[in-house]
GROMACS .gro file of C-alpha atoms in nm:
model
  341
    1MET     CA    1  10.558  12.147  12.602
    2MET     CA    2  10.815  11.868  12.592
    3GLU     CA    3  10.564  11.637  12.429
    4THR     CA    4  10.523  11.885  12.145
    5VAL     CA    5  10.904  11.924  12.107
    6TRP     CA    6  10.940  11.551  12.078
    7PHE     CA    7  10.647  11.524  11.835
    8ILE     CA    8  10.824  11.775  11.602
    9LEU     CA    9  11.155  11.586  11.641
   10TRP     CA   10  10.975  11.264  11.562
   11GLY     CA   11  10.847  11.408  11.239
   12VAL     CA   12  11.183  11.559  11.143
   13LEU     CA   13  11.361  11.228  11.207
   14TRP     CA   14  11.128  11.046  10.969
   15GLY     CA   15  11.168  11.316  10.712
   16VAL     CA   16  11.545  11.308  10.732
   17TYR     CA   17  11.541  10.929  10.700
   18PHE     CA   18  11.320  10.947  10.385
   19LEU     CA   19  11.540  11.211  10.216
   20LEU     CA   20  11.862  11.021  10.290
   21ASP     CA   21  11.758  10.662  10.232
   22GLY     CA   22  11.516  10.780   9.961
   23TYR     CA   23  11.795  10.813   9.705
   24ASP     CA   24  11.922  10.463   9.800
   25LEU     CA   25  11.580  10.309   9.761
   26GLY     CA   26  11.501  10.505   9.448
   27ALA     CA   27  11.830  10.417   9.274
   28GLY     CA   28  11.796  10.053   9.378
   29ALA     CA   29  11.440  10.018   9.257
   30LEU     CA   30  11.530  10.175   8.923
   31MET     CA   31  11.835   9.956   8.858
   32PRO     CA   32  11.657   9.709   8.622
   33VAL     CA   33  11.574   9.994   8.383
   34MET     CA   34  11.879  10.215   8.444
   35ALA     CA   35  12.162   9.960   8.420
   36LYS     CA   36  12.233   9.828   8.074
   37SER     CA   37  12.564   9.657   8.161
   38GLU     CA   38  12.765   9.516   8.449
   39GLU     CA   39  12.960   9.840   8.462
   40ASP     CA   40  12.633  10.036   8.503
   41ARG     CA   41  12.521   9.806   8.785
   42LYS     CA   42  12.854   9.852   8.963
   43LYS     CA   43  12.823  10.229   8.931
   44ILE     CA   44  12.479  10.221   9.085
   45TYR     CA   45  12.604  10.003   9.375
   46ASN     CA   46  12.906  10.220   9.424
   47SER     CA   47  12.700  10.535   9.428
   48ILE     CA   48  12.506  10.424   9.736
   49GLY     CA   49  12.737  10.163   9.889
   50PRO     CA   50  12.923  10.394  10.127
   51PHE     CA   51  12.604  10.557  10.248
   52TRP     CA   52  12.307  10.325  10.282
   53ASP     CA   53  12.390  10.172  10.617
   54GLY     CA   54  12.460  10.513  10.769
   55ASN     CA   55  12.133  10.646  10.631
   56GLU     CA   56  11.943  10.368  10.810
   57VAL     CA   57  12.072  10.507  11.142
   58TRP     CA   58  11.791  10.761  11.102
   59LEU     CA   59  11.533  10.485  11.071
   60ILE     CA   60  11.661  10.325  11.387
   61THR     CA   61  11.661  10.661  11.560
   62ALA     CA   62  11.306  10.736  11.451
   63GLY     CA   63  11.189  10.394  11.572
   64GLY     CA   64  11.386  10.440  11.898
   65VAL     CA   65  11.226  10.778  11.957
   66THR     CA   66  10.882  10.628  11.904
   67PHE     CA   67  10.961  10.368  12.171
   68ALA     CA   68  11.128  10.596  12.424
   69ALA     CA   69  10.927  10.918  12.388
   70PHE     CA   70  10.586  10.770  12.310
   71PRO     CA   71  10.583  10.410  12.439
   72GLY     CA   72  10.204  10.384  12.426
   73THR     CA   73  10.207  10.471  12.054
   74TYR     CA   74  10.492  10.229  11.996
   75ALA     CA   75  10.301   9.945  12.166
   76THR     CA   76   9.989  10.010  11.963
   77MET     CA   77  10.169  10.061  11.632
   78PHE     CA   78  10.380   9.749  11.656
   79SER     CA   79  10.093   9.526  11.764
   80ALA     CA   80   9.814   9.666  11.548
   81LEU     CA   81  10.035   9.708  11.236
   82TYR     CA   82  10.268   9.416  11.302
   83SER     CA   83  10.223   9.252  10.963
   84ALA     CA   84  10.277   9.572  10.769
   85LEU     CA   85  10.587   9.665  10.965
   86MET     CA   86  10.736   9.314  10.929
   87LEU     CA   87  10.694   9.344  10.553
   88VAL     CA   88  10.883   9.676  10.555
   89LEU     CA   89  11.154   9.512  10.768
   90PHE     CA   90  11.167   9.215  10.531
   91ALA     CA   91  11.203   9.442  10.227
   92LEU     CA   92  11.488   9.634  10.391
   93ILE     CA   93  11.661   9.304  10.472
   94LEU     CA   94  11.632   9.194  10.114
   95ARG     CA   95  11.774   9.529   9.999
   96GLY     CA   96  12.062   9.507  10.244
   97ALA     CA   97  12.140   9.143  10.162
   98GLY     CA   98  12.149   9.206   9.789
   99LEU     CA   99  12.368   9.517   9.828
  100ALA     CA  100  12.615   9.352  10.060
  101MET     CA  101  12.642   9.008   9.904
  102ARG     CA  102  12.656   9.057   9.527
  103GLU     CA  103  13.021   9.164   9.532
  104GLU     CA  104  13.112   8.856   9.737
  105THR     CA  105  13.068   8.627   9.438
  106ALA     CA  106  13.192   8.622   9.081
  107ASN     CA  107  12.918   8.378   8.968
  108PRO     CA  108  12.692   8.561   8.715
  109ARG     CA  109  12.377   8.369   8.826
  110ALA     CA  110  12.447   8.437   9.194
  111ARG     CA  111  12.502   8.805   9.114
  112ARG     CA  112  12.168   8.822   8.926
  113PHE     CA  113  11.999   8.664   9.230
  114TRP     CA  114  12.141   8.927   9.468
  115ASP     CA  115  12.055   9.201   9.214
  116VAL     CA  116  11.693   9.086   9.214
  117LEU     CA  117  11.680   9.090   9.593
  118PHE     CA  118  11.831   9.439   9.590
  119TYR     CA  119  11.587   9.608   9.354
  120VAL     CA  120  11.279   9.411   9.475
  121GLY     CA  121  11.360   9.501   9.835
  122SER     CA  122  11.414   9.867   9.740
  123PHE     CA  123  11.088   9.884   9.550
  124LEU     CA  124  10.880   9.714   9.822
  125ALA     CA  125  11.029   9.927  10.101
  126ALA     CA  126  10.951  10.251   9.915
  127LEU     CA  127  10.596  10.137   9.840
  128LEU     CA  128  10.520  10.008  10.185
  129PHE     CA  129  10.650  10.319  10.365
  130GLY     CA  130  10.404  10.521  10.160
  131VAL     CA  131  10.112  10.289  10.231
  132PHE     CA  132  10.197  10.287  10.600
  133PHE     CA  133  10.225  10.664  10.647
  134ALA     CA  134   9.923  10.742  10.429
  135ASN     CA  135   9.717  10.525  10.661
  136ILE     CA  136   9.864  10.701  10.966
  137PHE     CA  137   9.763  11.032  10.812
  138LYS     CA  138   9.413  10.902  10.729
  139GLY     CA  139   9.360  10.714  11.052
  140VAL     CA  140   9.361  10.346  11.128
  141PRO     CA  141   9.073  10.142  11.281
  142ILE     CA  142   9.192  10.107  11.638
  143ASP     CA  143   8.963  10.106  11.942
  144GLY     CA  144   9.007  10.244  12.291
  145GLU     CA  145   9.229   9.953  12.389
  146GLY     CA  146   9.457   9.999  12.087
  147VAL     CA  147   9.320   9.687  11.915
  148PHE     CA  148   9.339   9.700  11.538
  149HIS     CA  149   9.007   9.609  11.370
  150GLY     CA  150   9.128   9.503  11.032
  151ASN     CA  151   9.408   9.319  10.859
  152LEU     CA  152   9.689   9.387  10.618
  153PHE     CA  153   9.448   9.438  10.331
  154THR     CA  154   9.266   9.707  10.531
  155LEU     CA  155   9.569   9.925  10.474
  156LEU     CA  156   9.551   9.876  10.099
  157ASN     CA  157   9.270  10.128  10.063
  158PRO     CA  158   9.272  10.387   9.777
  159TYR     CA  159   9.433  10.660   9.991
  160GLY     CA  160   9.693  10.417  10.125
  161LEU     CA  161   9.779  10.299   9.775
  162MET     CA  162   9.803  10.660   9.659
  163GLY     CA  163  10.046  10.725   9.937
  164GLY     CA  164  10.247  10.424   9.829
  165LEU     CA  165  10.254  10.555   9.469
  166LEU     CA  166  10.356  10.899   9.594
  167PHE     CA  167  10.646  10.761   9.794
  168LEU     CA  168  10.756  10.546   9.501
  169VAL     CA  169  10.760  10.832   9.262
  170PHE     CA  170  10.937  11.081   9.484
  171PHE     CA  171  11.197  10.812   9.567
  172PHE     CA  172  11.231  10.743   9.192
  173THR     CA  173  11.283  11.112   9.129
  174HIS     CA  174  11.525  11.152   9.418
  175GLY     CA  175  11.718  10.840   9.317
  176SER     CA  176  11.740  10.947   8.952
  177ILE     CA  177  11.879  11.288   9.060
  178TRP     CA  178  12.132  11.112   9.281
  179LEU     CA  179  12.250  10.889   8.992
  180ALA     CA  180  12.279  11.185   8.761
  181LEU     CA  181  12.487  11.362   9.028
  182LYS     CA  182  12.715  11.064   9.092
  183THR     CA  183  12.759  10.910   8.743
  184ASP     CA  184  12.862  11.012   8.393
  185GLY     CA  185  12.824  10.893   8.036
  186ASP     CA  186  12.521  10.699   7.917
  187LEU     CA  187  12.406  10.609   8.266
  188GLN     CA  188  12.393  10.980   8.356
  189GLU     CA  189  12.191  11.051   8.043
  190ARG     CA  190  11.942  10.783   8.135
  191ALA     CA  191  11.924  10.917   8.489
  192THR     CA  192  11.860  11.266   8.349
  193ARG     CA  193  11.568  11.155   8.136
  194SER     CA  194  11.439  10.947   8.431
  195ALA     CA  195  11.457  11.241   8.673
  196LEU     CA  196  11.264  11.468   8.440
  197ARG     CA  197  11.006  11.204   8.361
  198PHE     CA  198  10.939  11.114   8.719
  199TRP     CA  199  10.940  11.477   8.829
  200ARG     CA  200  10.649  11.542   8.591
  201VAL     CA  201  10.462  11.241   8.730
  202LEU     CA  202  10.543  11.353   9.086
  203LEU     CA  203  10.400  11.697   9.019
  204VAL     CA  204  10.066  11.543   8.919
  205ILE     CA  205  10.052  11.292   9.202
  206SER     CA  206  10.146  11.548   9.463
  207VAL     CA  207   9.855  11.767   9.357
  208LEU     CA  208   9.617  11.466   9.359
  209PHE     CA  209   9.740  11.364   9.705
  210LEU     CA  210   9.685  11.715   9.842
  211VAL     CA  211   9.333  11.720   9.697
  212PHE     CA  212   9.238  11.381   9.825
  213SER     CA  213   9.394  11.457  10.163
  214GLY     CA  214   9.139  11.738  10.190
  215ILE     CA  215   8.856  11.505  10.097
  216LEU     CA  216   8.943  11.187  10.285
  217THR     CA  217   9.137  11.307  10.590
  218SER     CA  218   9.142  11.589  10.848
  219LEU     CA  219   9.500  11.686  10.772
  220TYR     CA  220   9.402  12.044  10.689
  221ASP     CA  221   9.223  12.110  11.020
  222ASN     CA  222   9.538  12.225  11.196
  223TYR     CA  223   9.636  12.445  10.898
  224LEU     CA  224   9.292  12.610  10.885
  225ALA     CA  225   9.304  12.668  11.260
  226ASN     CA  226   9.660  12.817  11.236
  227PRO     CA  227   9.707  12.962  10.884
  228VAL     CA  228  10.076  13.037  10.949
  229LEU     CA  229  10.133  12.663  10.918
  230PHE     CA  230  10.052  12.686  10.546
  231ILE     CA  231  10.416  12.780  10.506
  232ILE     CA  232  10.491  12.407  10.514
  233PRO     CA  233  10.286  12.306  10.207
  234VAL     CA  234  10.405  12.625  10.037
  235ILE     CA  235  10.763  12.519  10.088
  236THR     CA  236  10.670  12.173   9.958
  237VAL     CA  237  10.523  12.307   9.636
  238VAL     CA  238  10.800  12.562   9.577
  239SER     CA  239  11.074  12.306   9.639
  240LEU     CA  240  10.909  12.064   9.398
  241VAL     CA  241  10.883  12.329   9.124
  242LEU     CA  242  11.247  12.434   9.181
  243THR     CA  243  11.354  12.066   9.157
  244GLY     CA  244  11.211  12.045   8.808
  245ILE     CA  245  11.372  12.374   8.705
  246PHE     CA  246  11.717  12.259   8.827
  247VAL     CA  247  11.674  11.919   8.666
  248MET     CA  248  11.605  12.090   8.334
  249LYS     CA  249  11.918  12.297   8.383
  250ARG     CA  250  12.112  11.982   8.482
  251ASP     CA  251  12.213  12.145   8.803
  252TRP     CA  252  12.226  11.821   9.002
  253TYR     CA  253  12.360  11.960   9.325
  254LYS     CA  254  12.080  12.214   9.361
  255SER     CA  255  11.814  11.973   9.236
  256TRP     CA  256  11.921  11.717   9.494
  257TRP     CA  257  11.888  11.969   9.773
  258THR     CA  258  11.549  12.099   9.658
  259SER     CA  259  11.428  11.740   9.617
  260SER     CA  260  11.544  11.676   9.974
  261ILE     CA  261  11.360  11.985  10.100
  262TYR     CA  262  11.049  11.861   9.915
  263ILE     CA  263  11.069  11.522  10.087
  264LEU     CA  264  11.130  11.668  10.434
  265SER     CA  265  10.852  11.931  10.406
  266ALA     CA  266  10.604  11.682  10.256
  267THR     CA  267  10.664  11.449  10.550
  268LEU     CA  268  10.616  11.739  10.796
  269PHE     CA  269  10.296  11.842  10.612
  270GLY     CA  270  10.142  11.510  10.707
  271VAL     CA  271  10.289  11.497  11.057
  272ILE     CA  272  10.176  11.844  11.149
  273GLY     CA  273   9.838  11.770  11.003
  274ILE     CA  274   9.774  11.486  11.254
  275TYR     CA  275   9.901  11.681  11.563
  276PRO     CA  276   9.854  11.603  11.849
  277SER     CA  277   9.793  11.245  11.736
  278LEU     CA  278  10.067  11.006  11.639
  279MET     CA  279   9.823  10.734  11.542
  280PRO     CA  280   9.477  10.868  11.474
  281SER     CA  281   9.178  10.634  11.506
  282SER     CA  282   8.930  10.615  11.219
  283ILE     CA  283   8.675  10.452  11.451
  284ASP     CA  284   8.655  10.745  11.698
  285PRO     CA  285   8.901  11.037  11.743
  286ALA     CA  286   8.880  10.974  12.117
  287PHE     CA  287   9.060  10.638  12.059
  288SER     CA  288   9.360  10.806  11.890
  289ARG     CA  289   9.708  10.762  12.031
  290THR     CA  290   9.828  11.117  12.103
  291ILE     CA  291  10.124  11.294  12.260
  292HIS     CA  292   9.912  11.345  12.567
  293ASN     CA  293   9.803  10.986  12.640
  294THR     CA  294  10.111  10.795  12.522
  295ALA     CA  295  10.415  11.009  12.609
  296SER     CA  296  10.684  10.925  12.863
  297SER     CA  297  10.726  11.131  13.176
  298PRO     CA  298  10.848  11.493  13.140
  299LEU     CA  299  11.178  11.399  13.315
  300THR     CA  300  11.239  11.118  13.067
  301LEU     CA  301  11.174  11.350  12.774
  302LYS     CA  302  11.412  11.612  12.914
  303ILE     CA  303  11.693  11.357  12.963
  304MET     CA  304  11.636  11.224  12.611
  305LEU     CA  305  11.654  11.574  12.472
  306GLY     CA  306  11.992  11.622  12.637
  307VAL     CA  307  12.113  11.295  12.476
  308VAL     CA  308  11.989  11.407  12.132
  309VAL     CA  309  12.162  11.749  12.165
  310VAL     CA  310  12.495  11.569  12.225
  311PHE     CA  311  12.480  11.270  11.983
  312VAL     CA  312  12.278  11.386  11.685
  313PRO     CA  313  12.541  11.649  11.584
  314ILE     CA  314  12.800  11.369  11.594
  315VAL     CA  315  12.594  11.159  11.356
  316ILE     CA  316  12.543  11.455  11.124
  317ALA     CA  317  12.917  11.534  11.128
  318TYR     CA  318  13.002  11.171  11.052
  319GLN     CA  319  12.760  11.153  10.760
  320ALA     CA  320  12.879  11.489  10.626
  321TRP     CA  321  13.233  11.352  10.632
  322ILE     CA  322  13.130  11.032  10.453
  323HIS     CA  323  12.955  11.230  10.181
  324LYS     CA  324  13.260  11.453  10.138
  325LEU     CA  325  13.493  11.150  10.128
  326PHE     CA  326  13.288  10.983   9.853
  327GLY     CA  327  13.172  11.307   9.695
  328GLY     CA  328  13.295  11.259   9.342
  329LYS     CA  329  13.175  11.060   9.044
  330VAL     CA  330  13.173  10.681   9.092
  331LYS     CA  331  13.361  10.427   8.890
  332GLY     CA  332  13.239  10.100   8.746
  333ASP     CA  333  13.468   9.890   8.963
  334ARG     CA  334  13.476   9.756   9.314
  335SER     CA  335  13.732  10.005   9.448
  336ALA     CA  336  13.491  10.294   9.467
  337TYR     CA  337  13.277  10.094   9.714
  338HIS     CA  338  13.556   9.981   9.941
  339GLU     CA  339  13.808  10.260   9.947
  340GLY     CA  340  13.801  10.453  10.270
  341TYR     CA  341  13.710  10.148  10.487
   0.00000   0.00000   0.00000
């Protein structure tokens, strides 16, 4: 029972991370095409500056839960997929360095250098997260000892690349909606066109991903065995359609929330599909890392649940306060980034 509770929490934490850091990564990756002036670039930085480091708390929490609740899965994941995970970490470091350092210099060349790190890191992180999780959903070639029979290029299979493209496009859509919500003027108009354009692409890719998931993976097995679970993909589809409707109406608040629901439910669709595995094996299902053969003791899981009940609401309250504090339209100057600190 506790293993299942923590499996669900594990999936929710990843989903919350993607919906929060997703608008950071999307806005950052789009900066080369969205920003036409230094003022535009500052607006993009200011729109995510107060939030990005707080959003990454959810990434740390999701990784920490993997380590503490399912140490066997953590050991296999971080040894078998070490290269891929290091690339993700490297991309996030590039993004963070560019975001933090570009305002520390007035030299135009130095600022361009940090800008490049910022949007390249954002783009790579979004792509690599998609490749990584698509391979988890499909299954990775691990044996009974947790040894990975492949290399980094093994993960770059068609389904993995489709997952990377899916993540890129829904982060692009989410980031465009965020910029339309937080900016005004010409930048908001470009963000509006971008949101609608990427939403249309996302609609197509989401359908293709669902189709190929049925062909190349066993994600639908749990849904067919328990039809009530189809509420998850239904929520995913409905929230995606509503996102497009609200974007067309330029209702950015509602479109951001429906886009967030789409990201969370899409993540849960994949996570629930692999239950009870956390890391399915494509060699033999018996080699999969599951909640049953990699979980911590029931006592440990109960203690951890108590910690989560106490501290997660504090994190949520803090982030809600930060979003309220910086809830208005951003300016094209430094003050919007630094006020409140």
